[in-house]
Amino acid sequence: MTKQEIIERLNYLRATELFAIQQYMNHHYRVKGMDFSDIRDIERSIALVEMKHAEMLAERINMLGGNPITNPAQVSQLKTSQVNTSEDSRGMLMADLELERGAIRDYTKAIQDIGDGDPGIRKMLEDILIQEEEHADTFGTWLGEKQAYAIGELKGAA
Ligand SMILES: [Fe+2]
Ligand SMILES: [Fe+2]
């Protein structure tokens, strides 16, 4: 990948992080019902981790001489543009798990594309990927899914 392609990819990943922050904080404020306090805390704590990811990506983009995006809408390749606004906690968690599965696919692909070209960036992406897998597992556990993500299914995904 060229330096410009790496900057663009990191900005795409940053857009997915900013989008996830919006969705999780929205869920944090709006969740109601039986599991209210637990799910509210989980949404908030995962949103804070995504903020850290967005910041790590911005620092690297700066180091490469690029401009970190400030709004996910600046990235046209984003698959979704509207945060999930489910009224029930199950709907929220399903939408959140989908985001995390998308993040796992996106980071896996970015790691493959960078290859050995930039070990520092690769290490950062790998560290983030591990946390996205944990997030998928957390949301999946709440939904009662035995295996929230299966790497075999994700292989070769875009
Ligand atoms: Fe993230
Ligand atoms: Fe995540």
mmCIF file of C-alpha atoms and ligand atoms in Angstrom:
data_model
loop_
_atom_site.group_PDB
_atom_site.id
_atom_site.type_symbol
_atom_site.label_atom_id
_atom_site.label_comp_id
_atom_site.label_asym_id
_atom_site.label_seq_id
_atom_site.Cartn_x
_atom_site.Cartn_y
_atom_site.Cartn_z
ATOM 1 C CA MET A 1 0.000 0.000 0.000
ATOM 2 C CA THR A 2 1.221 3.532 -0.684
ATOM 3 C CA LYS A 3 1.380 6.070 2.126
ATOM 4 C CA GLN A 4 -1.722 7.778 0.709
ATOM 5 C CA GLU A 5 -3.626 4.481 0.617
ATOM 6 C CA ILE A 6 -2.671 3.808 4.245
ATOM 7 C CA ILE A 7 -3.890 7.283 5.273
ATOM 8 C CA GLU A 8 -7.192 6.664 3.474
ATOM 9 C CA ARG A 9 -7.629 3.249 5.068
ATOM 10 C CA LEU A 10 -6.875 4.586 8.556
ATOM 11 C CA ASN A 11 -9.397 7.371 7.978
ATOM 12 C CA TYR A 12 -11.994 4.815 6.858
ATOM 13 C CA LEU A 13 -11.362 2.847 10.073
ATOM 14 C CA ARG A 14 -11.580 6.079 12.059
ATOM 15 C CA ALA A 15 -14.977 6.772 10.460
ATOM 16 C CA THR A 16 -16.250 3.350 11.569
ATOM 17 C CA GLU A 17 -15.041 4.109 15.106
ATOM 18 C CA LEU A 18 -16.731 7.527 15.195
ATOM 19 C CA PHE A 19 -19.930 5.910 13.924
ATOM 20 C CA ALA A 20 -19.767 3.210 16.619
ATOM 21 C CA ILE A 21 -19.238 5.871 19.322
ATOM 22 C CA GLN A 22 -22.402 7.665 18.159
ATOM 23 C CA GLN A 23 -24.439 4.461 18.157
ATOM 24 C CA TYR A 24 -23.212 3.122 21.504
ATOM 25 C CA MET A 25 -23.608 6.452 23.307
ATOM 26 C CA ASN A 26 -27.083 6.800 21.813
ATOM 27 C CA HIS A 27 -27.925 3.348 23.176
ATOM 28 C CA HIS A 28 -26.308 4.244 26.489
ATOM 29 C CA TYR A 29 -28.683 7.186 26.922
ATOM 30 C CA ARG A 30 -31.821 5.467 25.623
ATOM 31 C CA VAL A 31 -31.773 1.899 26.921
ATOM 32 C CA LYS A 32 -34.717 0.946 29.159
ATOM 33 C CA GLY A 33 -36.177 -2.224 30.625
ATOM 34 C CA MET A 34 -35.066 -5.110 32.741
ATOM 35 C CA ASP A 35 -31.370 -5.067 31.878
ATOM 36 C CA PHE A 36 -31.236 -1.279 31.933
ATOM 37 C CA SER A 37 -28.276 -0.555 34.167
ATOM 38 C CA ASP A 38 -25.971 -3.339 32.959
ATOM 39 C CA ILE A 39 -26.503 -2.655 29.272
ATOM 40 C CA ARG A 40 -26.254 1.083 29.806
ATOM 41 C CA ASP A 41 -22.824 0.633 31.435
ATOM 42 C CA ILE A 42 -21.608 -1.782 28.755
ATOM 43 C CA GLU A 43 -22.596 0.598 25.951
ATOM 44 C CA ARG A 44 -20.729 3.419 27.639
ATOM 45 C CA SER A 45 -17.585 1.465 28.463
ATOM 46 C CA ILE A 46 -17.298 0.065 24.926
ATOM 47 C CA ALA A 47 -17.894 3.559 23.466
ATOM 48 C CA LEU A 48 -14.919 4.788 25.517
ATOM 49 C CA VAL A 49 -12.702 2.056 24.053
ATOM 50 C CA GLU A 50 -13.830 3.076 20.532
ATOM 51 C CA MET A 51 -12.846 6.671 21.390
ATOM 52 C CA LYS A 52 -9.368 5.434 22.222
ATOM 53 C CA HIS A 53 -9.252 3.586 18.877
ATOM 54 C CA ALA A 54 -10.356 6.726 17.014
ATOM 55 C CA GLU A 55 -7.601 8.672 18.770
ATOM 56 C CA MET A 56 -4.896 6.064 18.039
ATOM 57 C CA LEU A 57 -5.863 6.144 14.359
ATOM 58 C CA ALA A 58 -5.825 9.964 14.302
ATOM 59 C CA GLU A 59 -2.337 10.049 15.812
ATOM 60 C CA ARG A 60 -1.023 7.691 13.144
ATOM 61 C CA ILE A 61 -2.748 9.651 10.355
ATOM 62 C CA ASN A 62 -1.062 12.807 11.677
ATOM 63 C CA MET A 63 2.308 11.078 11.812
ATOM 64 C CA LEU A 64 1.893 10.134 8.145
ATOM 65 C CA GLY A 65 1.088 13.753 7.246
ATOM 66 C CA GLY A 66 -2.640 13.187 6.631
ATOM 67 C CA ASN A 67 -5.712 14.879 8.085
ATOM 68 C CA PRO A 68 -7.852 12.802 10.471
ATOM 69 C CA ILE A 69 -11.517 13.046 9.527
ATOM 70 C CA THR A 70 -13.888 14.609 12.044
ATOM 71 C CA ASN A 71 -17.206 13.249 10.770
ATOM 72 C CA PRO A 72 -17.998 9.698 9.562
ATOM 73 C CA ALA A 73 -20.062 11.211 6.711
ATOM 74 C CA GLN A 74 -16.753 12.349 5.150
ATOM 75 C CA VAL A 75 -16.090 8.711 4.243
ATOM 76 C CA SER A 76 -18.366 7.613 1.420
ATOM 77 C CA GLN A 77 -17.514 3.880 1.650
ATOM 78 C CA LEU A 78 -19.262 3.542 5.025
ATOM 79 C CA LYS A 79 -21.927 0.881 4.689
ATOM 80 C CA THR A 80 -24.366 2.526 7.085
ATOM 81 C CA SER A 81 -25.040 6.171 7.718
ATOM 82 C CA GLN A 82 -27.814 6.054 10.321
ATOM 83 C CA VAL A 83 -27.150 4.869 13.847
ATOM 84 C CA ASN A 84 -29.485 2.154 15.094
ATOM 85 C CA THR A 85 -32.304 3.594 17.199
ATOM 86 C CA SER A 86 -34.038 0.425 18.410
ATOM 87 C CA GLU A 87 -36.432 0.901 21.297
ATOM 88 C CA ASP A 88 -35.650 -2.474 22.887
ATOM 89 C CA SER A 89 -32.352 -3.665 24.277
ATOM 90 C CA ARG A 90 -32.271 -6.784 22.099
ATOM 91 C CA GLY A 91 -32.547 -4.729 18.931
ATOM 92 C CA MET A 92 -29.789 -2.441 20.167
ATOM 93 C CA LEU A 93 -27.467 -5.307 21.010
ATOM 94 C CA MET A 94 -28.079 -7.019 17.666
ATOM 95 C CA ALA A 95 -27.176 -3.824 15.815
ATOM 96 C CA ASP A 96 -24.099 -3.384 18.027
ATOM 97 C CA LEU A 97 -22.941 -6.947 17.388
ATOM 98 C CA GLU A 98 -23.304 -6.319 13.653
ATOM 99 C CA LEU A 99 -21.052 -3.249 13.964
ATOM 100 C CA GLU A 100 -18.428 -5.241 15.837
ATOM 101 C CA ARG A 101 -18.508 -8.021 13.239
ATOM 102 C CA GLY A 102 -18.002 -5.368 10.573
ATOM 103 C CA ALA A 103 -15.068 -3.941 12.581
ATOM 104 C CA ILE A 104 -13.478 -7.402 12.825
ATOM 105 C CA ARG A 105 -13.776 -7.801 9.048
ATOM 106 C CA ASP A 106 -12.421 -4.300 8.362
ATOM 107 C CA TYR A 107 -9.413 -4.612 10.704
ATOM 108 C CA THR A 108 -8.615 -8.132 9.484
ATOM 109 C CA LYS A 109 -8.618 -6.890 5.890
ATOM 110 C CA ALA A 110 -6.494 -3.840 6.758
ATOM 111 C CA ILE A 111 -3.920 -6.059 8.532
ATOM 112 C CA GLN A 112 -3.786 -8.360 5.499
ATOM 113 C CA ASP A 113 -3.424 -5.427 3.083
ATOM 114 C CA ILE A 114 -0.656 -3.745 5.095
ATOM 115 C CA GLY A 115 1.198 -7.047 5.377
ATOM 116 C CA ASP A 116 4.814 -6.463 6.411
ATOM 117 C CA GLY A 117 4.913 -2.980 4.895
ATOM 118 C CA ASP A 118 4.577 -1.135 8.198
ATOM 119 C CA PRO A 119 5.046 -3.257 11.336
ATOM 120 C CA GLY A 120 4.106 -0.388 13.698
ATOM 121 C CA ILE A 121 0.742 0.260 12.088
ATOM 122 C CA ARG A 122 0.148 -3.459 11.758
ATOM 123 C CA LYS A 123 0.745 -3.957 15.501
ATOM 124 C CA MET A 124 -1.665 -1.123 16.338
ATOM 125 C CA LEU A 125 -4.355 -2.631 14.077
ATOM 126 C CA GLU A 126 -3.819 -6.071 15.625
ATOM 127 C CA ASP A 127 -4.193 -4.645 19.136
ATOM 128 C CA ILE A 128 -7.443 -2.926 18.131
ATOM 129 C CA LEU A 129 -8.698 -6.099 16.423
ATOM 130 C CA ILE A 130 -8.332 -8.082 19.653
ATOM 131 C CA GLN A 131 -10.529 -5.525 21.430
ATOM 132 C CA GLU A 132 -13.168 -5.626 18.669
ATOM 133 C CA GLU A 133 -13.305 -9.400 19.121
ATOM 134 C CA GLU A 134 -13.868 -8.883 22.842
ATOM 135 C CA HIS A 135 -16.667 -6.402 22.088
ATOM 136 C CA ALA A 136 -18.347 -8.867 19.735
ATOM 137 C CA ASP A 137 -18.072 -11.486 22.447
ATOM 138 C CA THR A 138 -19.604 -9.138 25.047
ATOM 139 C CA PHE A 139 -22.581 -8.172 22.866
ATOM 140 C CA GLY A 140 -22.946 -11.764 21.693
ATOM 141 C CA THR A 141 -22.980 -13.069 25.252
ATOM 142 C CA TRP A 142 -25.837 -10.719 26.120
ATOM 143 C CA LEU A 143 -27.733 -12.010 23.100
ATOM 144 C CA GLY A 144 -27.096 -15.610 24.122
ATOM 145 C CA GLU A 145 -24.996 -16.348 21.041
ATOM 146 C CA LYS A 146 -22.527 -19.122 21.687
ATOM 147 C CA GLN A 147 -19.953 -17.807 19.277
ATOM 148 C CA ALA A 148 -20.324 -14.144 18.526
ATOM 149 C CA TYR A 149 -17.771 -14.256 15.768
ATOM 150 C CA ALA A 150 -16.219 -17.121 13.875
ATOM 151 C CA ILE A 151 -13.039 -16.246 12.083
ATOM 152 C CA GLY A 152 -13.591 -18.941 9.447
ATOM 153 C CA GLU A 153 -16.786 -17.220 8.340
ATOM 154 C CA LEU A 154 -15.028 -13.902 8.107
ATOM 155 C CA LYS A 155 -12.175 -15.085 5.904
ATOM 156 C CA GLY A 156 -12.090 -13.365 2.566
ATOM 157 C CA ALA A 157 -14.861 -10.948 3.528
ATOM 158 C CA ALA A 158 -14.547 -7.418 2.266
HETATM 159 FE FE FE B 1 -12.961 0.145 17.811
HETATM 160 FE FE FE B 2 -15.602 -2.366 19.140
#
